[in-house]
Coordinates of C-alpha atoms in Angstrom, one line a residue:
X1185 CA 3.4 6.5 -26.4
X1186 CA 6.4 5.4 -24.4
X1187 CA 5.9 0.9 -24.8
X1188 CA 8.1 0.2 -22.0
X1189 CA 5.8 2.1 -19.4
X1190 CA 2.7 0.8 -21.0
X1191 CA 4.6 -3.3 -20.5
X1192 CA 5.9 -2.1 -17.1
X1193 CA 2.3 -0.9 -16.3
X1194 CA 0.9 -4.0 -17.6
X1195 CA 3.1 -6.6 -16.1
X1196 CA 2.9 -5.2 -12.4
X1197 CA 0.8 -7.6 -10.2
X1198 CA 1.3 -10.3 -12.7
X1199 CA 2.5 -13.5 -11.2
X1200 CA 3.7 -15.6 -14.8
X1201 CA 3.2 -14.5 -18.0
X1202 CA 3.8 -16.7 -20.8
X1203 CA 4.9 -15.7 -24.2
X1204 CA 5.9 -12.0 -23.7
X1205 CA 7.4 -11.1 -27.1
X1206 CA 3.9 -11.6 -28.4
X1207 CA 2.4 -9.8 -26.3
X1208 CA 4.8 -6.9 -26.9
X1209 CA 3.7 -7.3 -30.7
X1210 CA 0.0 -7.2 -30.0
X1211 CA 1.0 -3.8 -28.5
X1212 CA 3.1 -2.5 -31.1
X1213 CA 0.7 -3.5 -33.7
X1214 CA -2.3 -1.8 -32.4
X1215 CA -0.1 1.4 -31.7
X1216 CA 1.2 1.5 -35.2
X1217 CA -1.1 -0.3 -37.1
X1218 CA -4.4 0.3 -35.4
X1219 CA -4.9 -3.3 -35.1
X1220 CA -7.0 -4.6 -32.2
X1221 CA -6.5 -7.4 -30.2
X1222 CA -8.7 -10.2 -28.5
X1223 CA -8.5 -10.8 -24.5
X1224 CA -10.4 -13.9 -22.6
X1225 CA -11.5 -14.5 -19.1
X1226 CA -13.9 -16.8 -18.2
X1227 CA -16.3 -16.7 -15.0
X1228 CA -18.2 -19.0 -13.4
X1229 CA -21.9 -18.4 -13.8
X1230 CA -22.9 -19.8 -10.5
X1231 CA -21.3 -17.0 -8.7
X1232 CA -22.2 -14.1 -9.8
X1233 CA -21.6 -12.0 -6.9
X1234 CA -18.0 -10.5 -7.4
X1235 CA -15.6 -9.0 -4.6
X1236 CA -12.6 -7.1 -4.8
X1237 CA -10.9 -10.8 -5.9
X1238 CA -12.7 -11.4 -8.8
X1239 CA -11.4 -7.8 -9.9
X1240 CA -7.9 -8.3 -10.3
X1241 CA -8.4 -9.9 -13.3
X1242 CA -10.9 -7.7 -14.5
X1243 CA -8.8 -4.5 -13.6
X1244 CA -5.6 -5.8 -15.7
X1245 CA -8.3 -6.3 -19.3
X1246 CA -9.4 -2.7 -18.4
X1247 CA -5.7 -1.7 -18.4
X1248 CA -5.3 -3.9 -21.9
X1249 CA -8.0 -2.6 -23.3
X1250 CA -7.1 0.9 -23.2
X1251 CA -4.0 -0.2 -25.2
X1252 CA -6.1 -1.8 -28.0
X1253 CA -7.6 -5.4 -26.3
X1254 CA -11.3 -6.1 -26.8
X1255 CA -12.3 -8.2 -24.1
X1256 CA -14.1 -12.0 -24.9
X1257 CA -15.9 -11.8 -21.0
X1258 CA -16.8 -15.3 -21.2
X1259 CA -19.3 -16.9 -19.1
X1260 CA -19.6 -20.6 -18.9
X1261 CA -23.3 -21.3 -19.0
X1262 CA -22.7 -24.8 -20.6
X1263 CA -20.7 -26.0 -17.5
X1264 CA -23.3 -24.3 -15.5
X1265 CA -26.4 -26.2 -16.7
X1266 CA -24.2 -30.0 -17.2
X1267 CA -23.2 -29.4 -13.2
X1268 CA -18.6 -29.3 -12.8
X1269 CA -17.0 -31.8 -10.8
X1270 CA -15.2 -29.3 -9.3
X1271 CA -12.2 -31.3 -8.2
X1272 CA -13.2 -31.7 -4.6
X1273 CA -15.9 -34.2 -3.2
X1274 CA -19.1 -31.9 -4.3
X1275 CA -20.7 -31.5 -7.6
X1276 CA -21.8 -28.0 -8.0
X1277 CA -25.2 -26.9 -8.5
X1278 CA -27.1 -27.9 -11.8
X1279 CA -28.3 -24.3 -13.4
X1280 CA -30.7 -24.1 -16.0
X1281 CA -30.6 -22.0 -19.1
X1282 CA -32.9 -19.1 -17.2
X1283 CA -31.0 -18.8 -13.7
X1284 CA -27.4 -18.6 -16.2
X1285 CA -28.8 -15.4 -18.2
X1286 CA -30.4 -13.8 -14.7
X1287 CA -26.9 -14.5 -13.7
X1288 CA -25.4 -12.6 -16.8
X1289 CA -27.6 -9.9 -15.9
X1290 CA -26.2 -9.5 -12.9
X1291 CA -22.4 -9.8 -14.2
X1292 CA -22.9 -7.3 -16.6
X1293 CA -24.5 -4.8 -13.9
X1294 CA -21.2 -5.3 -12.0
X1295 CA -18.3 -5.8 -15.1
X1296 CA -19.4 -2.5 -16.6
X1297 CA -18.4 -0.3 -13.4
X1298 CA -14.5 -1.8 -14.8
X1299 CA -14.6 -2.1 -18.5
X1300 CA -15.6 -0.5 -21.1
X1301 CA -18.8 -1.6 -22.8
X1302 CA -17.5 -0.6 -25.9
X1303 CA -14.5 -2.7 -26.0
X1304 CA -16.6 -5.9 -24.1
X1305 CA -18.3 -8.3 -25.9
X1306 CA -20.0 -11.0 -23.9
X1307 CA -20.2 -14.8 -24.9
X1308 CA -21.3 -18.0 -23.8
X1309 CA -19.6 -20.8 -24.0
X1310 CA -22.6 -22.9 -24.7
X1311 CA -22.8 -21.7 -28.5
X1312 CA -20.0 -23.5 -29.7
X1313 CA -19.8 -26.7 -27.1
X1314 CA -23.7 -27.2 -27.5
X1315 CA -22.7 -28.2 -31.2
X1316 CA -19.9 -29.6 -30.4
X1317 CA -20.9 -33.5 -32.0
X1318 CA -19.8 -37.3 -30.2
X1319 CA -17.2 -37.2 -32.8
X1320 CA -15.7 -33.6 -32.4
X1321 CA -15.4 -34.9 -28.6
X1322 CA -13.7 -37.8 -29.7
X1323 CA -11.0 -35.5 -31.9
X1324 CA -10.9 -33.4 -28.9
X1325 CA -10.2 -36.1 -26.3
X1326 CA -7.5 -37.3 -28.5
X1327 CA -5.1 -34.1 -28.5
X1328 CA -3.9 -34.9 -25.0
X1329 CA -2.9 -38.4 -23.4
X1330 CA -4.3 -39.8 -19.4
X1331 CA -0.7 -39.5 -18.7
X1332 CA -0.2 -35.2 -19.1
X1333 CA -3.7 -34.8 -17.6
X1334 CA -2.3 -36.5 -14.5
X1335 CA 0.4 -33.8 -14.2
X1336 CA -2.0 -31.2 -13.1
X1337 CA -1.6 -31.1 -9.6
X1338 CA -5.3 -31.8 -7.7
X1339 CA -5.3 -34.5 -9.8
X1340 CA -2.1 -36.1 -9.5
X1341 CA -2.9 -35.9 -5.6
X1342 CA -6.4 -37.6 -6.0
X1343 CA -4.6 -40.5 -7.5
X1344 CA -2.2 -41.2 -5.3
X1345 CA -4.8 -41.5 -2.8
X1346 CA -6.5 -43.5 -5.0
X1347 CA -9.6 -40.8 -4.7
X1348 CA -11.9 -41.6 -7.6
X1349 CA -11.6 -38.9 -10.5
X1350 CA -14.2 -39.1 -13.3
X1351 CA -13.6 -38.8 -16.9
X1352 CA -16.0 -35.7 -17.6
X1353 CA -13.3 -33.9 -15.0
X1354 CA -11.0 -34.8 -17.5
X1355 CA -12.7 -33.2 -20.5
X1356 CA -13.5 -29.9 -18.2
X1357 CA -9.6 -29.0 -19.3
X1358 CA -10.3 -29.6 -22.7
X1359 CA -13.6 -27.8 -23.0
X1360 CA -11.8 -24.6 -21.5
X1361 CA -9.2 -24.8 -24.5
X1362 CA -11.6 -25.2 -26.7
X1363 CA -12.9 -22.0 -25.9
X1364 CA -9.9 -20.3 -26.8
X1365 CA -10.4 -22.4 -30.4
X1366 CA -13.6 -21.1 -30.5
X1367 CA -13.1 -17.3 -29.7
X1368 CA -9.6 -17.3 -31.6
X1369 CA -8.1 -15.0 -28.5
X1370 CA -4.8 -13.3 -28.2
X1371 CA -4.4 -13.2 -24.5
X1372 CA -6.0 -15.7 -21.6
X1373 CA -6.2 -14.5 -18.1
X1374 CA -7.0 -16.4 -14.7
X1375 CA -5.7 -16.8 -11.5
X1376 CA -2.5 -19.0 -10.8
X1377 CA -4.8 -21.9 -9.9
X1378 CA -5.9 -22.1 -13.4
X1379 CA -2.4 -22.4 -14.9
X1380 CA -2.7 -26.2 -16.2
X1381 CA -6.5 -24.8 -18.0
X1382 CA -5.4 -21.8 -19.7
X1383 CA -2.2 -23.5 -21.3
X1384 CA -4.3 -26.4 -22.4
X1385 CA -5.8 -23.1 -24.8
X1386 CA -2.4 -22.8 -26.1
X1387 CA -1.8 -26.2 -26.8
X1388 CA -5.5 -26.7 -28.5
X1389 CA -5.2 -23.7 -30.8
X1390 CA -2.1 -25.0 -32.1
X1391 CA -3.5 -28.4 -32.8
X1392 CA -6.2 -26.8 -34.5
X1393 CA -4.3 -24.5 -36.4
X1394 CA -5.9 -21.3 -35.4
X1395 CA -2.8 -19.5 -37.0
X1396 CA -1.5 -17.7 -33.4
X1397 CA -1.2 -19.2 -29.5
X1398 CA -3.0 -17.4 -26.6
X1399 CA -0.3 -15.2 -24.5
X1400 CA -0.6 -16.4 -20.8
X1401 CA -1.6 -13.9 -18.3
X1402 CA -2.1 -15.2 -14.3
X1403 CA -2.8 -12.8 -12.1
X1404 CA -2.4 -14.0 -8.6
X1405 CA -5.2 -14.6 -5.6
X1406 CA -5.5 -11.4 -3.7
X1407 CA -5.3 -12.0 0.0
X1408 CA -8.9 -11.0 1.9
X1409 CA -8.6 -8.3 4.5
X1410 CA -7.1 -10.7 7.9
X1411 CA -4.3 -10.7 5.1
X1412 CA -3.8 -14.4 5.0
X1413 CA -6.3 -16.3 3.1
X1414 CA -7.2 -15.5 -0.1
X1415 CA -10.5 -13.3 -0.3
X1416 CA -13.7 -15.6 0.2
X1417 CA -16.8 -14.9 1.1
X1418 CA -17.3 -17.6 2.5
X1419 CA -14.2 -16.8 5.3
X1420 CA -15.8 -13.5 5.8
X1421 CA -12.7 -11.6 4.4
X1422 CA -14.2 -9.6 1.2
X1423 CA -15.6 -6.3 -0.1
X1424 CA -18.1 -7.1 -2.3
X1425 CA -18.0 -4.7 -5.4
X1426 CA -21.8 -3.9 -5.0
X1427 CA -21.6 -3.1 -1.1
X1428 CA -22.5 -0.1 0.1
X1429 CA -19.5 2.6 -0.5
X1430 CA -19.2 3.5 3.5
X1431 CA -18.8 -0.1 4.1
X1432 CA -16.2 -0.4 1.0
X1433 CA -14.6 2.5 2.5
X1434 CA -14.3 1.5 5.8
X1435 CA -13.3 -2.1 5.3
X1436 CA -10.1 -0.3 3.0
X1437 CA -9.1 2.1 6.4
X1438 CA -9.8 -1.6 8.4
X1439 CA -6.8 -3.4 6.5
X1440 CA -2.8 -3.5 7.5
X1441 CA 0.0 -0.9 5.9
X1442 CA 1.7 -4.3 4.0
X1443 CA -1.6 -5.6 3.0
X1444 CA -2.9 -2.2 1.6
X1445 CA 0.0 -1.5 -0.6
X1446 CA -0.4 -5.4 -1.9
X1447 CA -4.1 -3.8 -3.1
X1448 CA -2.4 -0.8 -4.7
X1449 CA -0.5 -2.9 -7.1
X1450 CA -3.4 -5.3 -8.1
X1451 CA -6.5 -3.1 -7.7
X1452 CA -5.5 0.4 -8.2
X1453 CA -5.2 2.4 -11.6
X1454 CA -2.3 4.6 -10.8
X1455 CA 0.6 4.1 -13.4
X1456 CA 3.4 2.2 -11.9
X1457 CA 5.1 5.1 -12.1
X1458 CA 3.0 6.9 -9.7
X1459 CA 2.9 3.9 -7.3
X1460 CA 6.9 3.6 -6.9
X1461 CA 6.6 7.7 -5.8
X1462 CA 4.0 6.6 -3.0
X1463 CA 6.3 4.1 -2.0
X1464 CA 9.2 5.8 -1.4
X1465 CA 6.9 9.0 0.5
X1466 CA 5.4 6.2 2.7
X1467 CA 9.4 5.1 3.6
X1468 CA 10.9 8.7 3.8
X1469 CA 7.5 9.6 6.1
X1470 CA 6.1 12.2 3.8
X1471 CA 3.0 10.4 3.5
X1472 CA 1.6 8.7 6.6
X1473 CA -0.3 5.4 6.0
X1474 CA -3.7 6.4 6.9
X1475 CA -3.5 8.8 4.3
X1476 CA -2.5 6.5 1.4
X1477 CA -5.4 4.1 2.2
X1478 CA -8.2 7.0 2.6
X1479 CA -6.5 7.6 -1.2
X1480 CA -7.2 4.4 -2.2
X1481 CA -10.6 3.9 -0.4
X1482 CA -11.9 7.2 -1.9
X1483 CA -10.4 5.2 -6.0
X1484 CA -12.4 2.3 -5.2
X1485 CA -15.1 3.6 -3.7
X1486 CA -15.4 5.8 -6.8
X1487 CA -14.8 3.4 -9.3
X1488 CA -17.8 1.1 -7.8
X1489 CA -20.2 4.2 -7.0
X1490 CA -19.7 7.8 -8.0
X1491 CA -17.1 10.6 -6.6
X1492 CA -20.1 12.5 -4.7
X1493 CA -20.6 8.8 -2.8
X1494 CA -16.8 8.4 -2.8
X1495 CA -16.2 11.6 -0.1
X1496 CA -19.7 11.2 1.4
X1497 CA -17.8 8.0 2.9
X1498 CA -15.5 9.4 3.9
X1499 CA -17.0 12.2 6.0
X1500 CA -19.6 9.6 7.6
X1501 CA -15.7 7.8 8.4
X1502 CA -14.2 10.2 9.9
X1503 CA -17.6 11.9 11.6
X1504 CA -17.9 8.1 13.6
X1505 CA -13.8 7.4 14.0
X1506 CA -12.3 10.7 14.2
X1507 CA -15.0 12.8 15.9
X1508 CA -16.4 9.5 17.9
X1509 CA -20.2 10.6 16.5
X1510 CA -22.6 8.3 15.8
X1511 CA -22.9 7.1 12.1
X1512 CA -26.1 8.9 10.0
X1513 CA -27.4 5.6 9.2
X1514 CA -27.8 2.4 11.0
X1515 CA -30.2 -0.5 10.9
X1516 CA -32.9 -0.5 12.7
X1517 CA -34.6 -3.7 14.8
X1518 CA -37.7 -3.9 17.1
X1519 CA -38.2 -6.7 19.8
X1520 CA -41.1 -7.4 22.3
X1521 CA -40.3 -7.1 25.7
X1522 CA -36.9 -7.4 28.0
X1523 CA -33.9 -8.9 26.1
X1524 CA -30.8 -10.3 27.5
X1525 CA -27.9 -7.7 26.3
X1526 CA -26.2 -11.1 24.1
X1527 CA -29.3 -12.1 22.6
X1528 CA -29.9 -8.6 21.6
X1529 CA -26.5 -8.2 19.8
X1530 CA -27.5 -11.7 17.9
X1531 CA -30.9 -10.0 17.0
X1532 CA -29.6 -7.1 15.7
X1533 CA -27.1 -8.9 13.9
X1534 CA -23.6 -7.4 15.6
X1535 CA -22.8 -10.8 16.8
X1536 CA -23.2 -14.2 15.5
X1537 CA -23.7 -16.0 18.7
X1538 CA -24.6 -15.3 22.4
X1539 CA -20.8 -17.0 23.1
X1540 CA -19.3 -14.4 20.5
X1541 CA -21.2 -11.6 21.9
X1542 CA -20.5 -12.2 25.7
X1543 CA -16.9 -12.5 24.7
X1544 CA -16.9 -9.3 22.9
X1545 CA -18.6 -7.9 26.2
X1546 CA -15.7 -9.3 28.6
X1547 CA -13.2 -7.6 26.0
X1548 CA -14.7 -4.4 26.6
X1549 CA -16.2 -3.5 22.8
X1550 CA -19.5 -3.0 23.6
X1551 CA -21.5 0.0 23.9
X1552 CA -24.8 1.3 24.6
X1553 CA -25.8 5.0 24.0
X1554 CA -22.2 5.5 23.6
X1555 CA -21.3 4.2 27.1
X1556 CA -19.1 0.7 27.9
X1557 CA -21.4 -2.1 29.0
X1558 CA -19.2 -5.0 30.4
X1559 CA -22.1 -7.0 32.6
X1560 CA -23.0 -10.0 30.5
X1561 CA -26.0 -10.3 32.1
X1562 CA -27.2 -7.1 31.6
X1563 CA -30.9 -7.1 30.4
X1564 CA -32.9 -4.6 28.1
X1565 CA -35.9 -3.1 29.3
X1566 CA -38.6 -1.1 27.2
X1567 CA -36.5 1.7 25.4
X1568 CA -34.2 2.4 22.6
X1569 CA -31.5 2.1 22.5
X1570 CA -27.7 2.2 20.4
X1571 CA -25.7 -0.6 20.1
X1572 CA -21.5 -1.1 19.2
X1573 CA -19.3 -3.2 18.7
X1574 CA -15.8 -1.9 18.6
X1575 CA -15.7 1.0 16.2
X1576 CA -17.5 0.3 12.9
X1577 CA -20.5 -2.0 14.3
X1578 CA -23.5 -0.4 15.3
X1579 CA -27.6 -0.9 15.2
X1580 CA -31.0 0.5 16.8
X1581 CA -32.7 -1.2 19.2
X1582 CA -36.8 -0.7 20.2
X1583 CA -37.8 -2.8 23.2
X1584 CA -41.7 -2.3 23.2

């Protein structure tokens, strides 16, 4: 055991960690003591779909917990079925208690392709807050003054605009900490945005005298592929964890050199050790680009499927980008009678819009049966027929 590389391998990515020494301890204990340690992250059980975002986090507790953590994956079903104020204008979605554990169901189906079942326990945070009396929200209201909850930032800027904020958004904080009470955890993770949350654990375990504070992990948002905005899917900019591993695949080959070594550090399991040689072979030219990212297309697309699915990708990849062949499989659509070429795009779901698929006609990315089509008025007539768009969209088309 070498601590320094195990630190070194844990700390990379990390954008603030809080209360290091212990966190060094918590690894030296469980190498020379055997003694395990307890690691929280809480998700949000109205989204249960999870993207290559959502497994930062979960890639650093699989790192922790071959090193002795025992991960508290917490989901918070009692915020989900009271409704969060969620800091903006909206109120989000009211679940109830059935719709939370289908939502489980499909976290755990999704979790355990990262960590290891063994070392996971699941919990909800409704067991403890559900009991949680009118006077133990009193007690817990009182640990922290109006005037330190207005230093967290969204709501600082809410009340300078004079933006109404509600008092249950003020005891969402508090709730969170209290979880860390509850669960009696070592380390909290999150993303930088939940910074003013996961200290409030800190604080609340050492008002309640849980005998240790939470180390601090944030891991920071990992940018979508257009390598700006963070990864969303509702900007279109994700790989969903449970997509199909040629679309996992090619999205990886899709993204820029800078942008694909920023997903090495926070989504790849190579030691840092290994990652600083790929750096310096991608600077001296012993490695070219397209290479490192088929490397790390083929890790993720392993991790999320299997190894056979893995290079299965990446032959139906290269068969459609290399060879310019058309891909094995493509869906299929059927329409009745002559089509204009931009309302077939729409129907067959290449385009989103007529306007967006005449444009991508004038650019010169469309294709049918292999051949450039650049007439926007160009009609369908009974056939079948292929359709493209630039190199990675394509669909069948039956005019009957």
């Amino acid at each position: 055991m070498n601590l320094n590389e195990i630190i070194l391998d844990i700390k990379r990515g990390v954008a603030e960690l809080i209360d290091e020494e212990r966190l060094l301890t918590l690894i030296k204990n469980y190498y020379e003591k055997g003694e395990n340690f307890f690691v929280k992250a809480g998700f949000d059980p109205t989204a249960p779909d999870l993207h290559l975002g959502h497994s930062v986090v979960l890639s650093k507790m699989a790192l922790l917990q071959k090193h002795g953590a025992i991960v508290q994956f917490l989901i918070g079903d009692f915020t989900g079925q009271i409704g969060d104020p969620s800091g903006k204008s909206a109120t989000r979605k009211k679940l109830s208690k059935e719709e939370v554990l289908k939502n489980a169901k499909t976290y755990e189906e999704q979790v355990f392709k990262i960590l290891d079942a063994e070392k996971t326990i699941i919990k909800f945070n409704s067991v403890w807050l559900n009991e949680l009396s009118s006077v133990g929200i009193i007690e817990l209201s009182s640990t922290f003054s109006v005037a330190r909850m207005l230093e967290r930032d969204d709501f600082t800027k809410r009340f300078k605009e004079q933006s109404p904020i509600s008092i249950s958004e003020f005891l969402y904080p508090l709730l969170q900490g209290y979880d860390s009470v509850a669960l009696k955890c070592d380390i909290e993770m999150g993303g930088t945005d939940q910074k003013f949350n996961l200290l409030m654990g800190r604080h609340l375990q050492r008002i309640y005298n849980v005998g240790k504070e939470q180390v601090v992990m944030m891991m920071p948002l990992l940018e979508g592929l257009d390598g700006v905005n963070k990864m969303s899917k509702s900007l279109g900019n994700y790989i969903g964890i449970s997509e199909k591993a040629n679309d996992i695949y090619a999205k990886i080959l899709s993204i820029n050199d800078e942008l694909m070594l920023r997903y090495y550090e926070l989504l790849s399991f190579k030691s840092t050790k290994e990652l600083e040689c790929l750096k310096e072979d991608l600077k001296q030219g012993k490695i070219h680009p397209k290479k490192a990212k088929e490397e790390l297309a083929l890790e993720l697309c392993q991790r999320y499927h299997s190894k056979d699915e893995a290079m299965n990708a990446k032959a139906e990849f290269d068969k459609v980008h290399s060879q310019n062949q058309m891909p094995s499989d493509m869906p299929s659509f059927e329409i009745e009678g002559e089509i204009w070429l931009a309302k077939a795009l729409v129907h067959c779901k290449l385009a989103n819009s007529t306007s967006a698929a005449r444009r991508d006609i004038n650019a010169n990315a469309v294709s049918i049966n292999g051949e450039k089509e650049n007439d926007e008025q160009k009609k369908l007539g009974i056939g079948e027929y292929i359709l493209q768009i630039g190199k990675r969209k394509f669909a069948k088309l039956k005019v009957n």
